[in-house]
PDB file of N, CA, C and O in Angstrom:
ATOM      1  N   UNK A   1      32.977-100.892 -51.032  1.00 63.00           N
ATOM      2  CA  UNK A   1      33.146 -99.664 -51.778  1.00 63.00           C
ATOM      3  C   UNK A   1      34.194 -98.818 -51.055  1.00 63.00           C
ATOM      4  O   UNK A   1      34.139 -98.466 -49.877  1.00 63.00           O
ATOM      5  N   UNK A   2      35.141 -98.549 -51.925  1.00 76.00           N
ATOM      6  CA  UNK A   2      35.860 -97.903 -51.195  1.00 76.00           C
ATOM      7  C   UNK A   2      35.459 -96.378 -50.643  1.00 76.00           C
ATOM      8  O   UNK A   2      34.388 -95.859 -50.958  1.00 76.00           O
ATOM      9  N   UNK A   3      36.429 -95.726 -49.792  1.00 80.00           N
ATOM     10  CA  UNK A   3      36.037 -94.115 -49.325  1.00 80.00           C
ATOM     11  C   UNK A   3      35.765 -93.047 -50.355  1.00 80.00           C
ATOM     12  O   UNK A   3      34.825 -92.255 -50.287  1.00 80.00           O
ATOM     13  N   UNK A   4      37.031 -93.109 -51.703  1.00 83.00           N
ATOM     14  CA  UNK A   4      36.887 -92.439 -52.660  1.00 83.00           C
ATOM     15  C   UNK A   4      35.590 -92.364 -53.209  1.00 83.00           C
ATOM     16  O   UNK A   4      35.002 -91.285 -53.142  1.00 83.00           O
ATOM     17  N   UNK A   5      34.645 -94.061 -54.139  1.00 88.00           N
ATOM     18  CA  UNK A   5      34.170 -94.351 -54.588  1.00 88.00           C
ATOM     19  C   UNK A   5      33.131 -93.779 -53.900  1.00 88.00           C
ATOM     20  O   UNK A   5      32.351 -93.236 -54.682  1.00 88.00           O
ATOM     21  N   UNK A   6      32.709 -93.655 -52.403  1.00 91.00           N
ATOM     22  CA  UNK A   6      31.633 -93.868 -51.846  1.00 91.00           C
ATOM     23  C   UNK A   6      31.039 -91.994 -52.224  1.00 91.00           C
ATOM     24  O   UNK A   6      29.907 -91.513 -52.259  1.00 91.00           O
ATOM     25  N   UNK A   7      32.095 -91.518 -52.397  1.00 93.00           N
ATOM     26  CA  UNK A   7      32.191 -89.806 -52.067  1.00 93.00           C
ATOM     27  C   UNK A   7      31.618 -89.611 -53.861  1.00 93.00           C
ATOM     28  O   UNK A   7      30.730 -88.785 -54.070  1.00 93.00           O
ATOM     29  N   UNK A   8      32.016 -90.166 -54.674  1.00 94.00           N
ATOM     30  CA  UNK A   8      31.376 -89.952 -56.124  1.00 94.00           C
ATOM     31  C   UNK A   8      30.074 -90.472 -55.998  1.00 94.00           C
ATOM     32  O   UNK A   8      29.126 -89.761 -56.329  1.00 94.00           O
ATOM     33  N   UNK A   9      29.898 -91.573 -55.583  1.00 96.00           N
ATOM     34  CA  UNK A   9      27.983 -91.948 -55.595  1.00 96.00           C
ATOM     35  C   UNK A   9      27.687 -91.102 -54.621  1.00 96.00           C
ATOM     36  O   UNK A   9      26.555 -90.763 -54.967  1.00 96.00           O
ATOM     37  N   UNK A  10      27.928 -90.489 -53.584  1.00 97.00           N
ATOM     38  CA  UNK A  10      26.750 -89.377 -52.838  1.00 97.00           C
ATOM     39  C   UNK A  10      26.589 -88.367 -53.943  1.00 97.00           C
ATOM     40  O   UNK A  10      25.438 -88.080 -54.274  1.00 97.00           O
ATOM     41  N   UNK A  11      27.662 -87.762 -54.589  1.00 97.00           N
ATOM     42  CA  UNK A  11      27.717 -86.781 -55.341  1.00 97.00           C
ATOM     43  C   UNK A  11      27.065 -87.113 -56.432  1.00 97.00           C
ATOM     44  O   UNK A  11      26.038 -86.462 -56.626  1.00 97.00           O
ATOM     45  N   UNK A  12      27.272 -87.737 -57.033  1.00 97.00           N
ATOM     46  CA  UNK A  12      26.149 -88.554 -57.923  1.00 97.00           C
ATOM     47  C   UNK A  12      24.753 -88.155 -57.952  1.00 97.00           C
ATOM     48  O   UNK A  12      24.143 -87.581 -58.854  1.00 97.00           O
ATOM     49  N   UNK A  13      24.157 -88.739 -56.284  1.00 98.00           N
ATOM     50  CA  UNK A  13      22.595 -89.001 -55.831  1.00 98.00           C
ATOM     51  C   UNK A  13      21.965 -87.448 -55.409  1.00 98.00           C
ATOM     52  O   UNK A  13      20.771 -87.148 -55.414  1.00 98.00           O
ATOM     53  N   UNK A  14      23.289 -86.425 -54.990  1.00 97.00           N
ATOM     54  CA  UNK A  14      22.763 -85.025 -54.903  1.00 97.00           C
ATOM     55  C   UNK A  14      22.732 -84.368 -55.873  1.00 97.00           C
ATOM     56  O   UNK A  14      21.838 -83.521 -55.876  1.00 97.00           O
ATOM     57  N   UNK A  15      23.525 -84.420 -56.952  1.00 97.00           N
ATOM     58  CA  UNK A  15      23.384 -84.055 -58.281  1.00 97.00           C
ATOM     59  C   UNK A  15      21.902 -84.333 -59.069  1.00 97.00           C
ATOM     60  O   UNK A  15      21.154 -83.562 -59.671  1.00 97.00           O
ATOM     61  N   UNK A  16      21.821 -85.806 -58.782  1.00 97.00           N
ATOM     62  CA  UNK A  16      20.249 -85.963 -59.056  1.00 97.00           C
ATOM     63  C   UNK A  16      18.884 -85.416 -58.539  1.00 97.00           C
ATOM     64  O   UNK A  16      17.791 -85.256 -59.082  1.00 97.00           O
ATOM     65  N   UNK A  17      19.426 -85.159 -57.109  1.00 97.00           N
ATOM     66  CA  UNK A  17      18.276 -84.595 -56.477  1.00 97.00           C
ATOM     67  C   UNK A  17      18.220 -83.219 -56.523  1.00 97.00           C
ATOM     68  O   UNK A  17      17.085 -82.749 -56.441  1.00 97.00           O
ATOM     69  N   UNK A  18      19.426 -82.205 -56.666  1.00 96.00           N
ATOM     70  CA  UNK A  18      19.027 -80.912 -57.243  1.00 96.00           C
ATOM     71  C   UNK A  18      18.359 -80.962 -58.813  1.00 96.00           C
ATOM     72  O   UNK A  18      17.507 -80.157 -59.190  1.00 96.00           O
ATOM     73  N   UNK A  19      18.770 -81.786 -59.442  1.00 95.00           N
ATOM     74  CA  UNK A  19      17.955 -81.697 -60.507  1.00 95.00           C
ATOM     75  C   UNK A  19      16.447 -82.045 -60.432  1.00 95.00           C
ATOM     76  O   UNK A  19      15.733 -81.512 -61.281  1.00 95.00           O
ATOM     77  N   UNK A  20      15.923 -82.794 -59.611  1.00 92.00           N
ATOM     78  CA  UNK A  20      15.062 -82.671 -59.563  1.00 92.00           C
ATOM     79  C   UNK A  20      14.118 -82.063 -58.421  1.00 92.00           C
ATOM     80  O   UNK A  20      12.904 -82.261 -58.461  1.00 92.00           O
ATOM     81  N   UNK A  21      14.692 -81.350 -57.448  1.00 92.00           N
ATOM     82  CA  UNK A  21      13.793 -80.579 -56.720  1.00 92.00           C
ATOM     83  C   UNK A  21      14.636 -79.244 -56.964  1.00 92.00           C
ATOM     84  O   UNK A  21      14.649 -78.462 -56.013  1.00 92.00           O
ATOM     85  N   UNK A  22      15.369 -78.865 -58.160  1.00 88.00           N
ATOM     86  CA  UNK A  22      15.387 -77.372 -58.206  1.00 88.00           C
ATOM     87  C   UNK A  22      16.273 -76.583 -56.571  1.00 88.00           C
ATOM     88  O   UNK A  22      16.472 -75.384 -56.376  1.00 88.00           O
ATOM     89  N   UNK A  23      16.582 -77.572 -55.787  1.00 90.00           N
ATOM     90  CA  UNK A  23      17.374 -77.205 -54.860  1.00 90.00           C
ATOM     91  C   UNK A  23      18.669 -77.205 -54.730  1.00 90.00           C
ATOM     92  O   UNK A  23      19.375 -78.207 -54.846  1.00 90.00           O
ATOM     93  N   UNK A  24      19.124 -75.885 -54.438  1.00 88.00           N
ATOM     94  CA  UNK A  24      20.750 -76.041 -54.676  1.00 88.00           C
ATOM     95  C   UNK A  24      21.238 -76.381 -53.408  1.00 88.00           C
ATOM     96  O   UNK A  24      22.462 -76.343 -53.533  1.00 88.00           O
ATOM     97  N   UNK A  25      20.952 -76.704 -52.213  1.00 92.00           N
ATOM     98  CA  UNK A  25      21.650 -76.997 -51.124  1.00 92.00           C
ATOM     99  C   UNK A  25      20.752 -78.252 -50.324  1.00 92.00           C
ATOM    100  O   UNK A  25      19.846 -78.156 -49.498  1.00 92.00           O
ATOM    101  N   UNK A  26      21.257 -79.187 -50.797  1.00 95.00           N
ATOM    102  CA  UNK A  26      20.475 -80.168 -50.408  1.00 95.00           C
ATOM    103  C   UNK A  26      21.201 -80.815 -49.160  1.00 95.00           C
ATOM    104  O   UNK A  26      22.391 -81.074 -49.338  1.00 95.00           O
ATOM    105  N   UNK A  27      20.680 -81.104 -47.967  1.00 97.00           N
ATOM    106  CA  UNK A  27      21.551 -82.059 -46.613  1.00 97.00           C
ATOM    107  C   UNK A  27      21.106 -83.131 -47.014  1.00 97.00           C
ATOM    108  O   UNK A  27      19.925 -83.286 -47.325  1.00 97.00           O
ATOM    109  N   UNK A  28      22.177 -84.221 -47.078  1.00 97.00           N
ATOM    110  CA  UNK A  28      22.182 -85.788 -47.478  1.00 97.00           C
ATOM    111  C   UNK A  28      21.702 -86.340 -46.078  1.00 97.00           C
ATOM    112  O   UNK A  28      21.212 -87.469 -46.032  1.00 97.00           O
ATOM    113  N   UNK A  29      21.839 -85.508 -44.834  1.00 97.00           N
ATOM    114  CA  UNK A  29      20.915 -86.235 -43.655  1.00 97.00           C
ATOM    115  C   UNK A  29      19.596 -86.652 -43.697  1.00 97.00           C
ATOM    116  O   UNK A  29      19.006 -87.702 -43.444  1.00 97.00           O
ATOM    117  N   UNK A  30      19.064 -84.725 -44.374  1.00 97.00           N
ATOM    118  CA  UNK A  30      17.501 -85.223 -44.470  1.00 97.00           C
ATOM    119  C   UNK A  30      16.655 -86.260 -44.631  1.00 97.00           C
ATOM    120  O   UNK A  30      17.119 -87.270 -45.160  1.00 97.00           O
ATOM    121  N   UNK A  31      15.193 -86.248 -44.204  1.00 97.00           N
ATOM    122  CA  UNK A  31      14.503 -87.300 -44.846  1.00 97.00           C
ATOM    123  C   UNK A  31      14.173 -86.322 -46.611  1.00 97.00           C
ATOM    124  O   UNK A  31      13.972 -85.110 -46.688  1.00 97.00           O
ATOM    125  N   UNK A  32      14.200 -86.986 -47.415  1.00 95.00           N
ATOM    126  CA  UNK A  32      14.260 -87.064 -48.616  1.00 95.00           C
ATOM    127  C   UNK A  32      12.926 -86.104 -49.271  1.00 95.00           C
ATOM    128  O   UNK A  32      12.857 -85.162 -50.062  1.00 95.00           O
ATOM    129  N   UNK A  33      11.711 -87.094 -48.285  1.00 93.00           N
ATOM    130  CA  UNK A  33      10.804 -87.308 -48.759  1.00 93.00           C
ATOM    131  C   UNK A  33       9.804 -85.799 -48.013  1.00 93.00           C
ATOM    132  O   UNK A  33       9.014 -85.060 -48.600  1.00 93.00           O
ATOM    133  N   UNK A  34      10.219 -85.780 -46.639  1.00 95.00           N
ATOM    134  CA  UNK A  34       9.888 -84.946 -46.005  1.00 95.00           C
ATOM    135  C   UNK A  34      10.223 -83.582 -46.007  1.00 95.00           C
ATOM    136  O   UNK A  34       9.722 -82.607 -45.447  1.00 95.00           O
ATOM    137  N   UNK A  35      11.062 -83.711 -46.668  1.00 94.00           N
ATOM    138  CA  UNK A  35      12.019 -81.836 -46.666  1.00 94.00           C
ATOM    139  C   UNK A  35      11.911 -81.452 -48.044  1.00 94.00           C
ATOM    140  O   UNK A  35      12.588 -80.573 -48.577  1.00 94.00           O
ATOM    141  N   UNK A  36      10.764 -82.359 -48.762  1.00 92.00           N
ATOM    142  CA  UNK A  36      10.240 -82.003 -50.326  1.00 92.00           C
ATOM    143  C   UNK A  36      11.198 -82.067 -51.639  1.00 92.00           C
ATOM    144  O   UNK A  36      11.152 -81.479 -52.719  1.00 92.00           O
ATOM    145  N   UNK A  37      12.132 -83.083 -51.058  1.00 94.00           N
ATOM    146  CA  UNK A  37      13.146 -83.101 -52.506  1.00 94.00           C
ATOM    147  C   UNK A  37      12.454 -84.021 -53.308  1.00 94.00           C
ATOM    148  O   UNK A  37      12.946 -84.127 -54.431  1.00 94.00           O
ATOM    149  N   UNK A  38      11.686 -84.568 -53.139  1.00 94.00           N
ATOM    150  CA  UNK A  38      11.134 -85.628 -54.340  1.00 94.00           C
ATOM    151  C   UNK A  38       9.818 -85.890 -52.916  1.00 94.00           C
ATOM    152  O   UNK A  38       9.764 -85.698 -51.701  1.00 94.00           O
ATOM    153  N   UNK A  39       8.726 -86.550 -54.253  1.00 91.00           N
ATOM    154  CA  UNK A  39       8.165 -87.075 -53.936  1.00 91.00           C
ATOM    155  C   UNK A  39       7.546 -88.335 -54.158  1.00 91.00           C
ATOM    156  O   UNK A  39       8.312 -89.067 -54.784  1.00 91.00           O
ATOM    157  N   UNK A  40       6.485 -88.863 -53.898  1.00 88.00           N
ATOM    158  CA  UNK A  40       6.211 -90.765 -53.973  1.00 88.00           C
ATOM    159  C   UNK A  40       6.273 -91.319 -55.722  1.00 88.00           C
ATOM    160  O   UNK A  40       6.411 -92.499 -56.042  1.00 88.00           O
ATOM    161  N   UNK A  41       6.108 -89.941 -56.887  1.00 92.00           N
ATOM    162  CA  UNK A  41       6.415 -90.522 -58.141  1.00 92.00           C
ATOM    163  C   UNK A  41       8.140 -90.332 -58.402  1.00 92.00           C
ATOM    164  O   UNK A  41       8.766 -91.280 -58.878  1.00 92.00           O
ATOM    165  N   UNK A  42       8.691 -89.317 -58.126  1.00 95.00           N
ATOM    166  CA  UNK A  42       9.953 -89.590 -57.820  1.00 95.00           C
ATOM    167  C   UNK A  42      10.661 -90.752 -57.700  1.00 95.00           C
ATOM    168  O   UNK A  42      11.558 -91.131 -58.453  1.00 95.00           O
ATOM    169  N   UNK A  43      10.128 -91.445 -56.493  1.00 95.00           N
ATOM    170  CA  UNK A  43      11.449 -92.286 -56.048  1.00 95.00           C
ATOM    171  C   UNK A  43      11.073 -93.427 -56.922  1.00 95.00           C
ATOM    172  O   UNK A  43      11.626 -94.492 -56.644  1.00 95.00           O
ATOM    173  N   UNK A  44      10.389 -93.422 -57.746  1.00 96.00           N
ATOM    174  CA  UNK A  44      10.429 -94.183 -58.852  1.00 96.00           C
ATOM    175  C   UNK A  44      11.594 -94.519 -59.860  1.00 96.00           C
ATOM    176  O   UNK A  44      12.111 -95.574 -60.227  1.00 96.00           O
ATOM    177  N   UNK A  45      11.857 -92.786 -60.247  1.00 97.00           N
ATOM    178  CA  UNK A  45      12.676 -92.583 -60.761  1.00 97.00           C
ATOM    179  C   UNK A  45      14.281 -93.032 -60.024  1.00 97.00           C
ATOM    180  O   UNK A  45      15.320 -93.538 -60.448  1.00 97.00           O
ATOM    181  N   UNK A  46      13.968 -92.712 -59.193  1.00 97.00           N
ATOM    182  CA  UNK A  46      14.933 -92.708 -57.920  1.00 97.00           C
ATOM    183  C   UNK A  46      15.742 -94.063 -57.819  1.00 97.00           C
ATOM    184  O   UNK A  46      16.922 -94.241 -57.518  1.00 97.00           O
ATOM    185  N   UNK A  47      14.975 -94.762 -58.084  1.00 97.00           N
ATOM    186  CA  UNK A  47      15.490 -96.467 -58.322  1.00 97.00           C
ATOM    187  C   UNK A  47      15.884 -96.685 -59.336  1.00 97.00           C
ATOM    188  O   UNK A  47      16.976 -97.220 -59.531  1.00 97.00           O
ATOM    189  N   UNK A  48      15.098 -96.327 -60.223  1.00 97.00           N
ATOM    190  CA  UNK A  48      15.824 -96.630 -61.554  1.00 97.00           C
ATOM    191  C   UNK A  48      17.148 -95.794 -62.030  1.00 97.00           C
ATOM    192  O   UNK A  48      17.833 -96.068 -63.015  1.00 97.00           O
ATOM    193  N   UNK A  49      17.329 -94.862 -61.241  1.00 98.00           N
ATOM    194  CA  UNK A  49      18.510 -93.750 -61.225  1.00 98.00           C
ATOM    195  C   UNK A  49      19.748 -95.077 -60.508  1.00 98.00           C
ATOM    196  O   UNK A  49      20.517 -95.658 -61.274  1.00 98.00           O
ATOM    197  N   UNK A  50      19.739 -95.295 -59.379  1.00 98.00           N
ATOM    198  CA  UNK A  50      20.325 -95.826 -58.406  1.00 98.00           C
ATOM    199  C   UNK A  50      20.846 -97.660 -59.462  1.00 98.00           C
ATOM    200  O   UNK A  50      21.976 -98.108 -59.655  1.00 98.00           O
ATOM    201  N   UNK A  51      19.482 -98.244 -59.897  1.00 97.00           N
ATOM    202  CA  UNK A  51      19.976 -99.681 -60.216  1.00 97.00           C
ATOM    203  C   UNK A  51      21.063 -99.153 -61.528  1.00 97.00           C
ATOM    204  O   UNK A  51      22.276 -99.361 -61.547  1.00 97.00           O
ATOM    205  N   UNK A  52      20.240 -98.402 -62.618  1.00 97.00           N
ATOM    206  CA  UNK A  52      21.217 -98.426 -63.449  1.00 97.00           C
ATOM    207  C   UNK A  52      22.426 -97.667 -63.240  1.00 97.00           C
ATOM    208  O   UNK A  52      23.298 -98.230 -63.901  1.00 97.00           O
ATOM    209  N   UNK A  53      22.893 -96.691 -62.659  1.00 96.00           N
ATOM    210  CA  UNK A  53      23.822 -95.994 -62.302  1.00 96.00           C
ATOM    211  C   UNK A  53      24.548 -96.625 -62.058  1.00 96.00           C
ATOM    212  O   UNK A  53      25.608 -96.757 -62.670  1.00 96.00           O
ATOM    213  N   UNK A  54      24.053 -97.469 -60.667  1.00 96.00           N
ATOM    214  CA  UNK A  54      25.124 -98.231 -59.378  1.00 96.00           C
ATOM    215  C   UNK A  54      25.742 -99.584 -59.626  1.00 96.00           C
ATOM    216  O   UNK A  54      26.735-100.149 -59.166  1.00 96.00           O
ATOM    217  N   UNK A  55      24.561-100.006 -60.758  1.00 94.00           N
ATOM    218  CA  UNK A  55      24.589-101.622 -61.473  1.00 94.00           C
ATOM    219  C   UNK A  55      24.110-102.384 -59.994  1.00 94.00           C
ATOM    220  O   UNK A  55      24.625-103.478 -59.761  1.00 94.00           O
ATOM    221  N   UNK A  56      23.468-102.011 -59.339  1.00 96.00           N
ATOM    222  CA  UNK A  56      22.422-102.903 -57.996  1.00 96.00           C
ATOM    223  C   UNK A  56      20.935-103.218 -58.430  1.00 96.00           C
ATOM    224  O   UNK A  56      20.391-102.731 -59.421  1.00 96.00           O
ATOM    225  N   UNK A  57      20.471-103.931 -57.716  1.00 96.00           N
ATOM    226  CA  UNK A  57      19.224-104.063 -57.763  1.00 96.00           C
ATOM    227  C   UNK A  57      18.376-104.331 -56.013  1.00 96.00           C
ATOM    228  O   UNK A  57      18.620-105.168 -55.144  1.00 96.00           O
ATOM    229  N   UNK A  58      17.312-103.168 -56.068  1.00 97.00           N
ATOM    230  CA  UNK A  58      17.050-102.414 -54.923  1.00 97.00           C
ATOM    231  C   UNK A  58      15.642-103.479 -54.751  1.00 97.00           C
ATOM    232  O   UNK A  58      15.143-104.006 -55.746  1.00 97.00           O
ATOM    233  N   UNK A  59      15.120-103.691 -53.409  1.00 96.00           N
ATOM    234  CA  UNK A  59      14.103-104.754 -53.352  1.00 96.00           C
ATOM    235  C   UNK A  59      13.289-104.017 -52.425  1.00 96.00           C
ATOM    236  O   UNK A  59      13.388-102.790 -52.406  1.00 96.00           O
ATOM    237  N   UNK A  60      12.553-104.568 -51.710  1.00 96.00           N
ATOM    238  CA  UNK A  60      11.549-103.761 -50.626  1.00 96.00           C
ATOM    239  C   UNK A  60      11.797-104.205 -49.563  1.00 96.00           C
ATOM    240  O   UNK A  60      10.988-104.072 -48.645  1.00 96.00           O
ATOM    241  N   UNK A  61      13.234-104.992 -49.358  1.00 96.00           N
ATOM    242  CA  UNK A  61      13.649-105.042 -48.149  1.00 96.00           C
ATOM    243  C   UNK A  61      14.160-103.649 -47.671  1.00 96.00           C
ATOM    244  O   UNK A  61      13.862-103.009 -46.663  1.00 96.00           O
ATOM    245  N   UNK A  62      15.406-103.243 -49.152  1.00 96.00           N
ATOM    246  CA  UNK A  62      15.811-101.530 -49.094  1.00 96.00           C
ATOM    247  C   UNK A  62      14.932-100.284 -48.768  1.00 96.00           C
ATOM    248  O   UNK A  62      15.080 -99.282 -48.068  1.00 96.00           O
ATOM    249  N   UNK A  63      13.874-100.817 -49.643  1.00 95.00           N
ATOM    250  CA  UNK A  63      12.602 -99.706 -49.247  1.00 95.00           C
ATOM    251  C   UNK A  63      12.568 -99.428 -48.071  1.00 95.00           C
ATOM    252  O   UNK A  63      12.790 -98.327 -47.569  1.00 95.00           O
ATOM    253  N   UNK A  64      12.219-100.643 -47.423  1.00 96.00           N
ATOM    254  CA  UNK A  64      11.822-100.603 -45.820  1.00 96.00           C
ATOM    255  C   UNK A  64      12.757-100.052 -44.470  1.00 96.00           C
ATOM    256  O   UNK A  64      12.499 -99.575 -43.365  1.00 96.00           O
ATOM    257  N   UNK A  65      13.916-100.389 -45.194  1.00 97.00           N
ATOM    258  CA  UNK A  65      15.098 -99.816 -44.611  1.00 97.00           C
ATOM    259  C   UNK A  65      15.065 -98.135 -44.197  1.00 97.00           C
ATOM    260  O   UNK A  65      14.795 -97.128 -44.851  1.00 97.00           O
ATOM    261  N   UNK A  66      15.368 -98.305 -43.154  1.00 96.00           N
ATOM    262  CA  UNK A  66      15.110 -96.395 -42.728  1.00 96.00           C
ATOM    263  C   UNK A  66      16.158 -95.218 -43.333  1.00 96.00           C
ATOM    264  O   UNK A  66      16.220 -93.995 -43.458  1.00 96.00           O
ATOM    265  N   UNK A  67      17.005 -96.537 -43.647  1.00 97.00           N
ATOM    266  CA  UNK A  67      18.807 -95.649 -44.372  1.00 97.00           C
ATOM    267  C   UNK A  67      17.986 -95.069 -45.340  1.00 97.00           C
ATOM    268  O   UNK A  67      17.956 -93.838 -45.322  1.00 97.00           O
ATOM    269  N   UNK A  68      16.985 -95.922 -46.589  1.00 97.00           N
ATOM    270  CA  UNK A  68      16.388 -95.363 -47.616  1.00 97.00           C
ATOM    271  C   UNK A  68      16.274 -94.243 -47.669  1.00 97.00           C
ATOM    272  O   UNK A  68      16.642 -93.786 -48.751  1.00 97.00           O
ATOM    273  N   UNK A  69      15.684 -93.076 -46.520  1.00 96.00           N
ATOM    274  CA  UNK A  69      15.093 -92.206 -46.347  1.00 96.00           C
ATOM    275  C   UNK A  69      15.606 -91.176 -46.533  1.00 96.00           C
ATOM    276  O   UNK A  69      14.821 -90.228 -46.535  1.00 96.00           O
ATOM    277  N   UNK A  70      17.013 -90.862 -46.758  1.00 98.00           N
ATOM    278  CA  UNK A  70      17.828 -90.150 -46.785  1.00 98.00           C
ATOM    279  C   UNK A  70      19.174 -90.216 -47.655  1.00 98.00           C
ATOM    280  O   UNK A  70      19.552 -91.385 -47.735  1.00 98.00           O
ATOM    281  N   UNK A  71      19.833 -89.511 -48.185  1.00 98.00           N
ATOM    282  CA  UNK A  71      20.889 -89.597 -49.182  1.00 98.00           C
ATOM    283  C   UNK A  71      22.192 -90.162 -48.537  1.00 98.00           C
ATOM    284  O   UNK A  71      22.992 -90.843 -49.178  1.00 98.00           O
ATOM    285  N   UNK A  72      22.321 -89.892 -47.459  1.00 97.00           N
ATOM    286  CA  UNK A  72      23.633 -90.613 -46.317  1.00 97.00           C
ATOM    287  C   UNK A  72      23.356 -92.263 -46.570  1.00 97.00           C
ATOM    288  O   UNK A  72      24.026 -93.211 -46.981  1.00 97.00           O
ATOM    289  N   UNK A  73      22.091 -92.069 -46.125  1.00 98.00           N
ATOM    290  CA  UNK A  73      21.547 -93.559 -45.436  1.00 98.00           C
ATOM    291  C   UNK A  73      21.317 -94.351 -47.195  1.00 98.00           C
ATOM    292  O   UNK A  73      21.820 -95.471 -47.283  1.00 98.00           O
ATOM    293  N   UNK A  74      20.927 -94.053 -47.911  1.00 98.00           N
ATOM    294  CA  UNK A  74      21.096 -94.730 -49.376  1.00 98.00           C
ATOM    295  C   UNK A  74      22.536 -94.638 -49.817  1.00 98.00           C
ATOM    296  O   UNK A  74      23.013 -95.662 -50.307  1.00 98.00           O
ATOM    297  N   UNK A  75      23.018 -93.966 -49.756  1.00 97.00           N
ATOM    298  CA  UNK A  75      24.685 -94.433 -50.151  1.00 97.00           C
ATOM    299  C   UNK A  75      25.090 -95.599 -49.148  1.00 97.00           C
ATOM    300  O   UNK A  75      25.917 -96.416 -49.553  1.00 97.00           O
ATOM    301  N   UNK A  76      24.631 -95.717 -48.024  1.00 96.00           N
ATOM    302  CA  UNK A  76      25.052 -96.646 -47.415  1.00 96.00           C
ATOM    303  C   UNK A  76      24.259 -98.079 -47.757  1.00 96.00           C
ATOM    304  O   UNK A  76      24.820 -99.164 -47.912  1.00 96.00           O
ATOM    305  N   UNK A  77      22.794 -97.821 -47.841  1.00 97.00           N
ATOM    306  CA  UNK A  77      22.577 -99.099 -48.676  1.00 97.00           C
ATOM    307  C   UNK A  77      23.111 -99.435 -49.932  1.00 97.00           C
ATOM    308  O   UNK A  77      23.039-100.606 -50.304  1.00 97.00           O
ATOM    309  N   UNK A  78      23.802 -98.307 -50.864  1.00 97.00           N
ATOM    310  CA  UNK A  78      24.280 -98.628 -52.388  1.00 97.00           C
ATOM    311  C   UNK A  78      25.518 -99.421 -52.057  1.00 97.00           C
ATOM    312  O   UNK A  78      25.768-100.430 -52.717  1.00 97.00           O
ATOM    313  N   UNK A  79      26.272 -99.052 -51.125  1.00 94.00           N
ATOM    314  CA  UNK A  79      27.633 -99.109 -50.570  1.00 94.00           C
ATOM    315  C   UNK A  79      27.420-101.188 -50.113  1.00 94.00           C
ATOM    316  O   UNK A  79      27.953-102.135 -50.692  1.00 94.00           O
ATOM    317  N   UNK A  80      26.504-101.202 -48.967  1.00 94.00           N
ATOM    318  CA  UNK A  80      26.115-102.554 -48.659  1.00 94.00           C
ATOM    319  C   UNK A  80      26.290-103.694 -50.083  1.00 94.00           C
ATOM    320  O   UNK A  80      27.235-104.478 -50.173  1.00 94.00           O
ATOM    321  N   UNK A  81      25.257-103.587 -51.045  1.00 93.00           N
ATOM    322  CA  UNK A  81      24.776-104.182 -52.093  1.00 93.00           C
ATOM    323  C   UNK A  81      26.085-104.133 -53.110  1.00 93.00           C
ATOM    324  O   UNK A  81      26.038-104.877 -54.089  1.00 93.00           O
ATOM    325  N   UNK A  82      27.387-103.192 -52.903  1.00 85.00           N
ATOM    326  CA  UNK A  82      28.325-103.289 -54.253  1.00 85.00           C
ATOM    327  C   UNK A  82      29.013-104.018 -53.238  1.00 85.00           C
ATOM    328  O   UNK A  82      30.106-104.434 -53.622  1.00 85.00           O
ATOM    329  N   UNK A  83      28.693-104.321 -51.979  1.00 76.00           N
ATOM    330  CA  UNK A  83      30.288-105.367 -51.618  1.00 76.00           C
ATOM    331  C   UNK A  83      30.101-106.607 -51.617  1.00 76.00           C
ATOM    332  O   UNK A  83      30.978-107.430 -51.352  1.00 76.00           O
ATOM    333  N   UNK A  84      28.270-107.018 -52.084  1.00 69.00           N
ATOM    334  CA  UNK A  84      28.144-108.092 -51.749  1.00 69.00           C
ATOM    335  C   UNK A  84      28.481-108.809 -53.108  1.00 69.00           C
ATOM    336  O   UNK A  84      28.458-110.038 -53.180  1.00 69.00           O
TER     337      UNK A  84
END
């Protein structure tokens, strides 16, 4: 993925997440889950946001992945999965 590309899917995944936690200043460092931008029915959505958006398909290896946890660290797994 290129640098450009990579900078529209973060923007993308924060766009989504102010929409759904009503937060206008969201840090893509955070944990996601912990700093109350979504929660465990969320990231439901969250996947299905990400496969169809990104055209990937996310497994519970990604889950497990600690990048998951955070909007940095999921662009970097989205980023992984479009080069393969």
């Amino acid at each position: 993925m290129s640098k450009s590309n990579e900078i529209l899917v973060k923007e993308k995944l924060v766009q989504w997440f102010v929409s759904k936690s009503q937060m206008e200043n969201i840090d893509t460092t955070l944990n996601y889950f912990e700093s109350g931008y979504i929660d465990s029915f969320d990231v439901l959505m969250l996947i299905e946001f990400c496969e169809s958006s990104f055209n990937v398909v996310l497994n519970e290896i990604h889950f497990e992945d600690r990048r998951f946890s955070s909007i940095d660290g999921l662009v970097d797994i989205l980023n992984d999965l479009q080069v393969q």
